Coordinates of C-alpha atoms in Angstrom, one line a residue:
Chain A
M45 CA 17.6 -90.3 32.6
I46 CA 15.7 -91.9 35.4
P47 CA 15.5 -95.3 33.7
L48 CA 19.2 -95.1 33.2
L49 CA 19.7 -94.4 36.8
A50 CA 17.4 -97.2 37.9
E51 CA 19.2 -99.6 35.6
A52 CA 22.6 -98.5 37.0
A53 CA 21.3 -98.9 40.5
Q54 CA 19.9 -102.3 39.8
T55 CA 23.0 -103.7 38.2
I56 CA 25.6 -102.2 40.5
A57 CA 24.1 -102.5 44.0
G58 CA 21.2 -104.9 43.2
L59 CA 18.9 -102.1 44.3
S60 CA 15.4 -102.6 42.9
G61 CA 11.8 -101.9 43.8
N62 CA 9.7 -98.8 43.5
F63 CA 11.9 -95.6 43.5
T64 CA 8.8 -93.4 43.2
L65 CA 7.3 -94.6 46.4
G66 CA 10.6 -94.4 48.1
I67 CA 11.3 -90.8 47.3
A68 CA 7.7 -89.7 47.9
G69 CA 7.6 -91.6 51.2
A70 CA 10.8 -89.9 52.3
G71 CA 9.6 -86.5 51.3
A72 CA 6.3 -86.9 53.0
A73 CA 8.0 -88.2 56.1
I74 CA 10.3 -85.2 56.3
G75 CA 7.4 -82.9 55.8
I76 CA 5.3 -84.5 58.5
G77 CA 8.3 -84.5 60.8
L78 CA 8.9 -80.8 60.3
I79 CA 5.2 -80.0 60.9
G80 CA 5.3 -82.1 64.1
M81 CA 8.4 -80.4 65.3
K82 CA 7.0 -76.9 64.8
A83 CA 3.7 -77.9 66.3
V84 CA 5.3 -79.2 69.5
E85 CA 7.4 -76.0 69.6
A86 CA 4.3 -73.8 69.2
V87 CA 2.5 -75.7 72.0
G88 CA 5.6 -75.4 74.2
R89 CA 5.6 -71.6 73.6
N90 CA 1.9 -71.2 74.1
P91 CA 0.2 -74.2 75.8
T92 CA -3.2 -72.6 75.8
A93 CA -3.3 -72.7 72.0
T94 CA -3.0 -76.5 71.9
G95 CA -6.4 -77.0 70.2
K96 CA -5.7 -74.6 67.4
V97 CA -2.2 -75.9 66.8
L98 CA -3.5 -79.4 66.9
T99 CA -6.1 -78.7 64.2
L100 CA -3.7 -76.9 62.0
S101 CA -1.0 -79.5 62.3
I102 CA -3.4 -82.3 61.6
I103 CA -4.5 -80.6 58.4
G104 CA -0.8 -79.9 57.4
M105 CA 0.2 -83.5 58.1
A106 CA -2.7 -84.8 56.1
L107 CA -1.8 -82.7 53.1
A108 CA 1.8 -83.8 53.3
E109 CA 0.8 -87.4 53.7
S110 CA -1.4 -87.3 50.6
I111 CA 1.7 -86.9 48.4
A112 CA 2.9 -90.3 49.6
I113 CA -0.5 -91.7 49.0
Y114 CA -0.4 -90.5 45.4
A115 CA 2.9 -92.4 44.9
L116 CA 1.4 -95.4 46.8
L117 CA -1.4 -95.4 44.3
T118 CA 1.0 -95.7 41.4
V119 CA 2.0 -99.1 43.0
F120 CA -1.6 -100.3 43.3
L121 CA -2.6 -99.1 39.8
G122 CA 0.6 -100.4 38.4
G123 CA 1.5 -97.0 37.0
Chain B
M160 CA 17.6 -112.2 49.4
Q161 CA 14.6 -114.2 48.3
R162 CA 12.3 -111.7 46.7
F163 CA 8.9 -111.8 48.2
P164 CA 6.2 -112.2 45.6
L165 CA 4.2 -109.0 45.0
L166 CA 2.2 -109.4 48.2
L167 CA -0.3 -106.6 47.4
A168 CA -2.0 -109.1 45.2
A169 CA -2.8 -111.1 48.4
G170 CA -4.7 -108.0 49.6
I171 CA -8.2 -107.1 48.6
P172 CA -8.9 -106.6 45.0
L173 CA -8.7 -103.0 43.8
K174 CA -12.1 -102.9 42.0
A175 CA -15.3 -103.5 44.0
E176 CA -17.0 -106.4 42.3
S177 CA -20.7 -107.2 42.3
P178 CA -21.2 -110.2 44.6
W179 CA -23.7 -111.6 42.2
E180 CA -22.0 -111.1 38.9
D181 CA -20.2 -114.2 38.0
H182 CA -21.2 -116.5 40.8
L183 CA -25.0 -116.6 40.9
A184 CA -27.6 -115.4 38.5
S185 CA -28.4 -112.1 40.2
P186 CA -31.9 -112.6 41.8
L187 CA -32.8 -109.0 41.1
P188 CA -33.0 -108.0 37.4
W189 CA -31.1 -104.8 38.0
G190 CA -28.9 -106.4 40.8
N191 CA -25.7 -106.3 38.9
W192 CA -24.7 -102.8 39.7
I193 CA -24.8 -103.5 43.5
T194 CA -21.2 -104.0 44.3
N195 CA -20.0 -105.2 47.7
S196 CA -18.9 -101.7 48.7
I197 CA -22.3 -100.2 47.8
F198 CA -23.8 -102.9 50.0
V199 CA -21.5 -102.0 52.9
S200 CA -22.1 -98.2 52.4
A201 CA -25.8 -98.9 52.7
L202 CA -25.2 -100.9 55.9
V203 CA -23.2 -98.0 57.3
V204 CA -25.9 -95.4 56.4
V205 CA -28.5 -97.6 58.1
F206 CA -26.3 -97.8 61.2
V207 CA -25.7 -94.0 61.3
V208 CA -29.4 -93.2 60.8
W209 CA -30.4 -95.8 63.5
F210 CA -27.8 -94.5 65.9
S211 CA -28.7 -90.8 65.5
R212 CA -32.5 -91.6 65.6
S213 CA -32.3 -93.7 68.7
A214 CA -30.0 -91.1 70.4
T215 CA -32.4 -88.3 69.7
R216 CA -35.8 -90.0 70.0
Q217 CA -36.9 -88.6 73.4
M218 CA -34.5 -86.0 74.3
E219 CA -34.5 -85.0 78.0
V220 CA -32.7 -82.2 79.8
V221 CA -30.7 -84.8 81.7
P222 CA -29.4 -86.8 78.7
G223 CA -29.2 -90.6 78.8
T224 CA -26.0 -92.3 77.9
R225 CA -26.6 -92.6 74.2
Q226 CA -27.9 -89.1 73.9
N227 CA -25.0 -87.8 76.0
L228 CA -22.5 -89.4 73.7
F229 CA -24.2 -88.2 70.6
E230 CA -24.5 -84.7 71.9
S231 CA -20.9 -84.5 72.9
I232 CA -19.7 -85.6 69.5
V233 CA -22.0 -83.2 67.6
E234 CA -21.3 -80.3 69.9
S235 CA -17.5 -80.7 69.6
L236 CA -17.9 -81.1 65.8
Y237 CA -20.1 -78.0 65.6
S238 CA -17.7 -75.8 67.6
T239 CA -14.7 -76.9 65.6
I240 CA -16.4 -76.2 62.3
E241 CA -17.8 -73.0 63.6
G242 CA -14.3 -71.9 64.5
I243 CA -13.2 -72.5 61.0
V244 CA -16.2 -71.5 58.8
G245 CA -17.6 -68.7 60.9
R246 CA -21.1 -68.3 62.5
R247 CA -23.1 -67.5 59.4
M248 CA -21.8 -70.3 57.2
V249 CA -21.8 -73.0 59.9
A250 CA -25.6 -73.2 59.9
L251 CA -25.6 -73.8 56.2
S252 CA -22.7 -76.3 55.9
F253 CA -22.8 -78.2 59.2
P254 CA -25.5 -80.8 58.3
L255 CA -23.5 -81.9 55.2
L256 CA -20.1 -81.8 56.9
A257 CA -21.4 -83.7 60.0
S258 CA -23.0 -86.4 57.9
I259 CA -19.9 -86.7 55.8
F260 CA -17.8 -87.1 59.0
F261 CA -20.1 -89.7 60.5
F262 CA -20.4 -91.7 57.3
I263 CA -16.6 -91.8 56.7
L264 CA -15.8 -92.5 60.3
F265 CA -18.2 -95.4 60.6
S266 CA -17.4 -96.9 57.2
N267 CA -13.6 -96.7 58.1
W268 CA -14.2 -98.5 61.4
F269 CA -16.6 -100.9 59.8
S270 CA -13.8 -102.3 57.7
L271 CA -12.1 -103.4 60.9
L272 CA -14.9 -105.8 62.0
P273 CA -14.0 -109.5 61.6
G274 CA -15.6 -111.0 58.5
V275 CA -15.3 -107.9 56.3
G276 CA -13.2 -109.0 53.3
S277 CA -12.7 -112.5 54.6
I278 CA -16.1 -113.9 53.9
G279 CA -16.9 -114.3 50.2
W280 CA -16.6 -116.3 47.0
G281 CA -13.5 -118.3 45.9
E282 CA -12.7 -121.9 45.0
R283 CA -13.8 -123.8 48.1
I284 CA -12.2 -127.0 49.5
A285 CA -14.7 -128.1 52.0
F286 CA -18.4 -126.9 52.2
I287 CA -17.8 -123.4 53.4
T288 CA -14.0 -123.2 53.8
V289 CA -12.6 -120.9 51.2
P290 CA -8.8 -120.5 51.6
N291 CA -8.4 -117.6 49.2
V292 CA -11.3 -115.3 48.9
Q293 CA -11.4 -113.6 45.5
V294 CA -14.7 -111.7 45.8
P295 CA -15.4 -110.6 49.4
L296 CA -19.0 -110.2 50.3
L297 CA -18.4 -107.3 52.6
R298 CA -15.8 -104.8 51.4
P299 CA -15.1 -101.5 53.3
A300 CA -17.0 -98.7 51.6
T301 CA -14.2 -96.1 51.7
A302 CA -11.7 -98.6 50.3
D303 CA -13.4 -98.0 46.9
L304 CA -12.4 -94.9 44.8
N305 CA -15.9 -94.6 43.4
L306 CA -17.4 -93.8 46.8
T307 CA -14.7 -91.3 47.9
L308 CA -14.8 -89.6 44.5
G309 CA -18.6 -89.4 44.8
I310 CA -18.5 -87.7 48.2
A311 CA -15.7 -85.3 47.1
T312 CA -17.5 -84.2 43.9
F313 CA -20.8 -83.9 45.8
F314 CA -19.1 -81.7 48.3
M315 CA -17.5 -79.6 45.5
A316 CA -21.0 -79.0 44.0
F317 CA -22.3 -77.9 47.4
W318 CA -19.2 -75.7 47.7
L319 CA -19.8 -74.1 44.3
I320 CA -23.5 -73.4 45.1
V321 CA -22.7 -71.9 48.6
T322 CA -19.9 -69.7 47.2
I323 CA -21.9 -68.4 44.3
R324 CA -24.8 -67.7 46.7
E325 CA -22.5 -66.0 49.1
L326 CA -20.4 -63.9 46.7
G327 CA -22.7 -63.7 43.7
F328 CA -21.5 -64.9 40.2
I329 CA -19.6 -61.7 39.4
G330 CA -18.2 -61.6 42.9
F331 CA -17.1 -65.2 42.5
L332 CA -15.2 -64.4 39.2
E333 CA -13.7 -61.3 40.8
H334 CA -12.7 -63.4 43.8
L335 CA -10.8 -65.7 41.4
F336 CA -9.5 -63.3 38.7
G337 CA -9.8 -60.0 40.4
V338 CA -6.8 -57.7 41.0
K339 CA -6.2 -58.1 44.7
G340 CA -4.1 -55.8 46.9
G341 CA -6.3 -52.8 46.5
F342 CA -4.7 -51.3 43.3
K343 CA -6.8 -48.8 41.5
G344 CA -6.9 -47.2 38.0
L345 CA -4.1 -47.5 35.5
F346 CA -1.9 -49.7 37.7
A347 CA -4.7 -52.2 38.1
L348 CA -5.0 -52.4 34.3
L349 CA -1.3 -53.3 34.1
L350 CA -1.7 -56.0 36.6
L351 CA -4.8 -57.5 34.9
P352 CA -2.9 -60.1 32.8
I353 CA -0.8 -61.2 35.8
F354 CA -3.9 -61.7 38.0
F355 CA -5.6 -63.5 35.1
F356 CA -2.9 -66.2 35.3
V357 CA -3.2 -66.2 39.1
G358 CA -6.9 -66.9 38.5
V359 CA -6.2 -69.8 36.1
I360 CA -3.9 -71.3 38.7
E361 CA -6.6 -70.8 41.3
V362 CA -9.1 -72.6 39.1
I363 CA -6.7 -75.5 38.6
S364 CA -6.1 -75.8 42.3
I365 CA -9.9 -75.8 42.9
I366 CA -10.4 -78.5 40.3
F367 CA -7.7 -80.6 42.0
R368 CA -9.4 -80.4 45.4
P369 CA -11.9 -83.3 44.9
V370 CA -9.2 -85.4 43.4
S371 CA -6.9 -84.9 46.3
L372 CA -9.7 -85.3 48.8
S373 CA -10.9 -88.6 47.4
L374 CA -7.4 -90.1 46.6
R375 CA -6.2 -89.3 50.1
L376 CA -9.2 -91.1 51.8
F377 CA -9.1 -94.0 49.4
G378 CA -5.4 -94.4 49.5
N379 CA -5.2 -94.5 53.3
I380 CA -8.0 -96.9 53.8
F381 CA -7.1 -99.2 50.9
A382 CA -3.5 -99.3 52.0
G383 CA -4.7 -100.0 55.6
E384 CA -6.8 -102.9 54.3
N385 CA -3.9 -104.4 52.4
L386 CA -1.6 -103.8 55.4
L387 CA -3.9 -105.8 57.6
S388 CA -4.4 -108.6 55.2
Y389 CA -0.6 -108.7 54.6
M390 CA 0.1 -108.9 58.3
I391 CA -2.5 -111.6 58.9
T392 CA -1.0 -113.8 56.2
L393 CA 2.6 -113.0 57.3
G394 CA 3.2 -116.4 58.8
K395 CA 2.0 -118.2 55.7
Q396 CA 4.1 -115.9 53.5
L397 CA 7.3 -116.7 55.4
G398 CA 6.5 -120.4 55.1
L399 CA 6.5 -121.0 58.9
P400 CA 5.0 -124.2 60.3
E401 CA 1.2 -124.2 60.5
A402 CA 0.8 -123.7 64.3
I403 CA 3.2 -120.7 64.4
S404 CA 1.8 -119.0 61.4
Y405 CA -1.7 -119.5 62.9
L406 CA -0.6 -117.9 66.2
M407 CA 1.2 -115.1 64.2
S408 CA -2.0 -114.4 62.2
I409 CA -3.7 -113.6 65.5
L410 CA -0.9 -111.7 67.3
V411 CA 0.8 -109.8 64.6
P412 CA -2.1 -107.7 63.3
I413 CA -3.2 -106.4 66.7
P414 CA -1.1 -103.2 66.7
F415 CA -2.1 -102.6 63.1
Y416 CA -5.8 -102.8 64.1
F417 CA -5.2 -99.9 66.6
L418 CA -3.2 -98.1 63.9
E419 CA -6.2 -98.5 61.5
L420 CA -8.6 -97.2 64.2
L421 CA -6.5 -94.1 64.5
I422 CA -6.1 -93.6 60.8
G423 CA -9.8 -94.2 60.2
F424 CA -10.7 -91.5 62.7
L425 CA -7.9 -89.2 61.5
Q426 CA -9.0 -89.4 57.8
A427 CA -12.6 -88.7 58.7
V428 CA -11.5 -85.6 60.7
V429 CA -9.1 -84.4 58.0
F430 CA -11.7 -84.9 55.2
T431 CA -14.3 -82.8 57.1
L432 CA -11.8 -80.1 58.3
L433 CA -10.5 -79.7 54.7
C434 CA -14.0 -79.3 53.4
A435 CA -14.7 -76.7 56.1
V436 CA -11.4 -74.9 55.2
Y437 CA -12.3 -74.9 51.5
I438 CA -15.7 -73.3 52.3
Q439 CA -14.0 -70.8 54.6
L440 CA -11.4 -69.9 51.9
S441 CA -14.0 -68.8 49.5
T442 CA -16.8 -67.4 51.6
S443 CA -15.2 -65.3 54.3
H444 CA -15.1 -62.0 52.5
D445 CA -16.3 -59.5 55.1
D446 CA -12.9 -58.8 56.7
D447 CA -10.2 -58.8 54.1
S448 CA -9.7 -55.8 51.8
H449 CA -12.1 -56.1 48.8

């Protein structure tokens, strides 16, 4: 199914490139954006908890970002 | 739209090669296994040891500049990890976590020094000018999956030992497969198969931890290296005249160097914090219902 879609995309709109990395990158970006939004909100609601919120949001963002890194590795390793 | 050639190939090679392998007969009989990233990791270890030794040689009450800097870093790291792992575990796990943090931090930042990755073997035109370096002499240590996987598996071994020492072997199994939520008697028997599968999923997620830890660190630093080398050679790639592409190769990568500084620090912090969280997940058993 996916190769069919990729083929169709390529022929019709000339789209090409790495769909895996595109989708994973978009997903990770949305995830990190959400975490950032909620972190800023939390700090706004309780400024004294900045340290704790910062630690938690950094861990959350790193976990979200690693999904994009896995997809990025498929580019390097030619998966 | 003229398709750019796959520019990642212009970046650093994926596999760390031995600087001696195909260029010179390796002077040391066993020298072939020393790859350029092992050489750099040794350099980083020497630097970290020298920095910590010199900062703590004669400690005074009123600290000197180096001791003050070193103390502030270690203290903030200690309090952060203590906040996560708890007072009893921090004494046990802090030495390993702090050395992992320093090693990853300095080897990430080491890769930003000039000359790393740009001095090495390749077909040379003049005596020492090599336009396209195939085998860099210095290659950032963490941009090599072997090293990051090594740190991750070493930490998981430490984690296993600490957890089993803390919970005991049966306690550890019960922690994984046990019926949680305080059910007793017949009801617990009914739930046993369900919690067995919960345990299997738990084991799978534990096995995946070193993989995700190492791939995350490796991916970020390796992508950063490629990004930098891509930005430096941007002028040449676009086929601009020599002078402009030379000027671009100086100005364009500047913001990316700061980005890499931040990512290098962030990945070190994340790696250490995640290790602390993994320890805390499996060893803080005194408060929840058991």
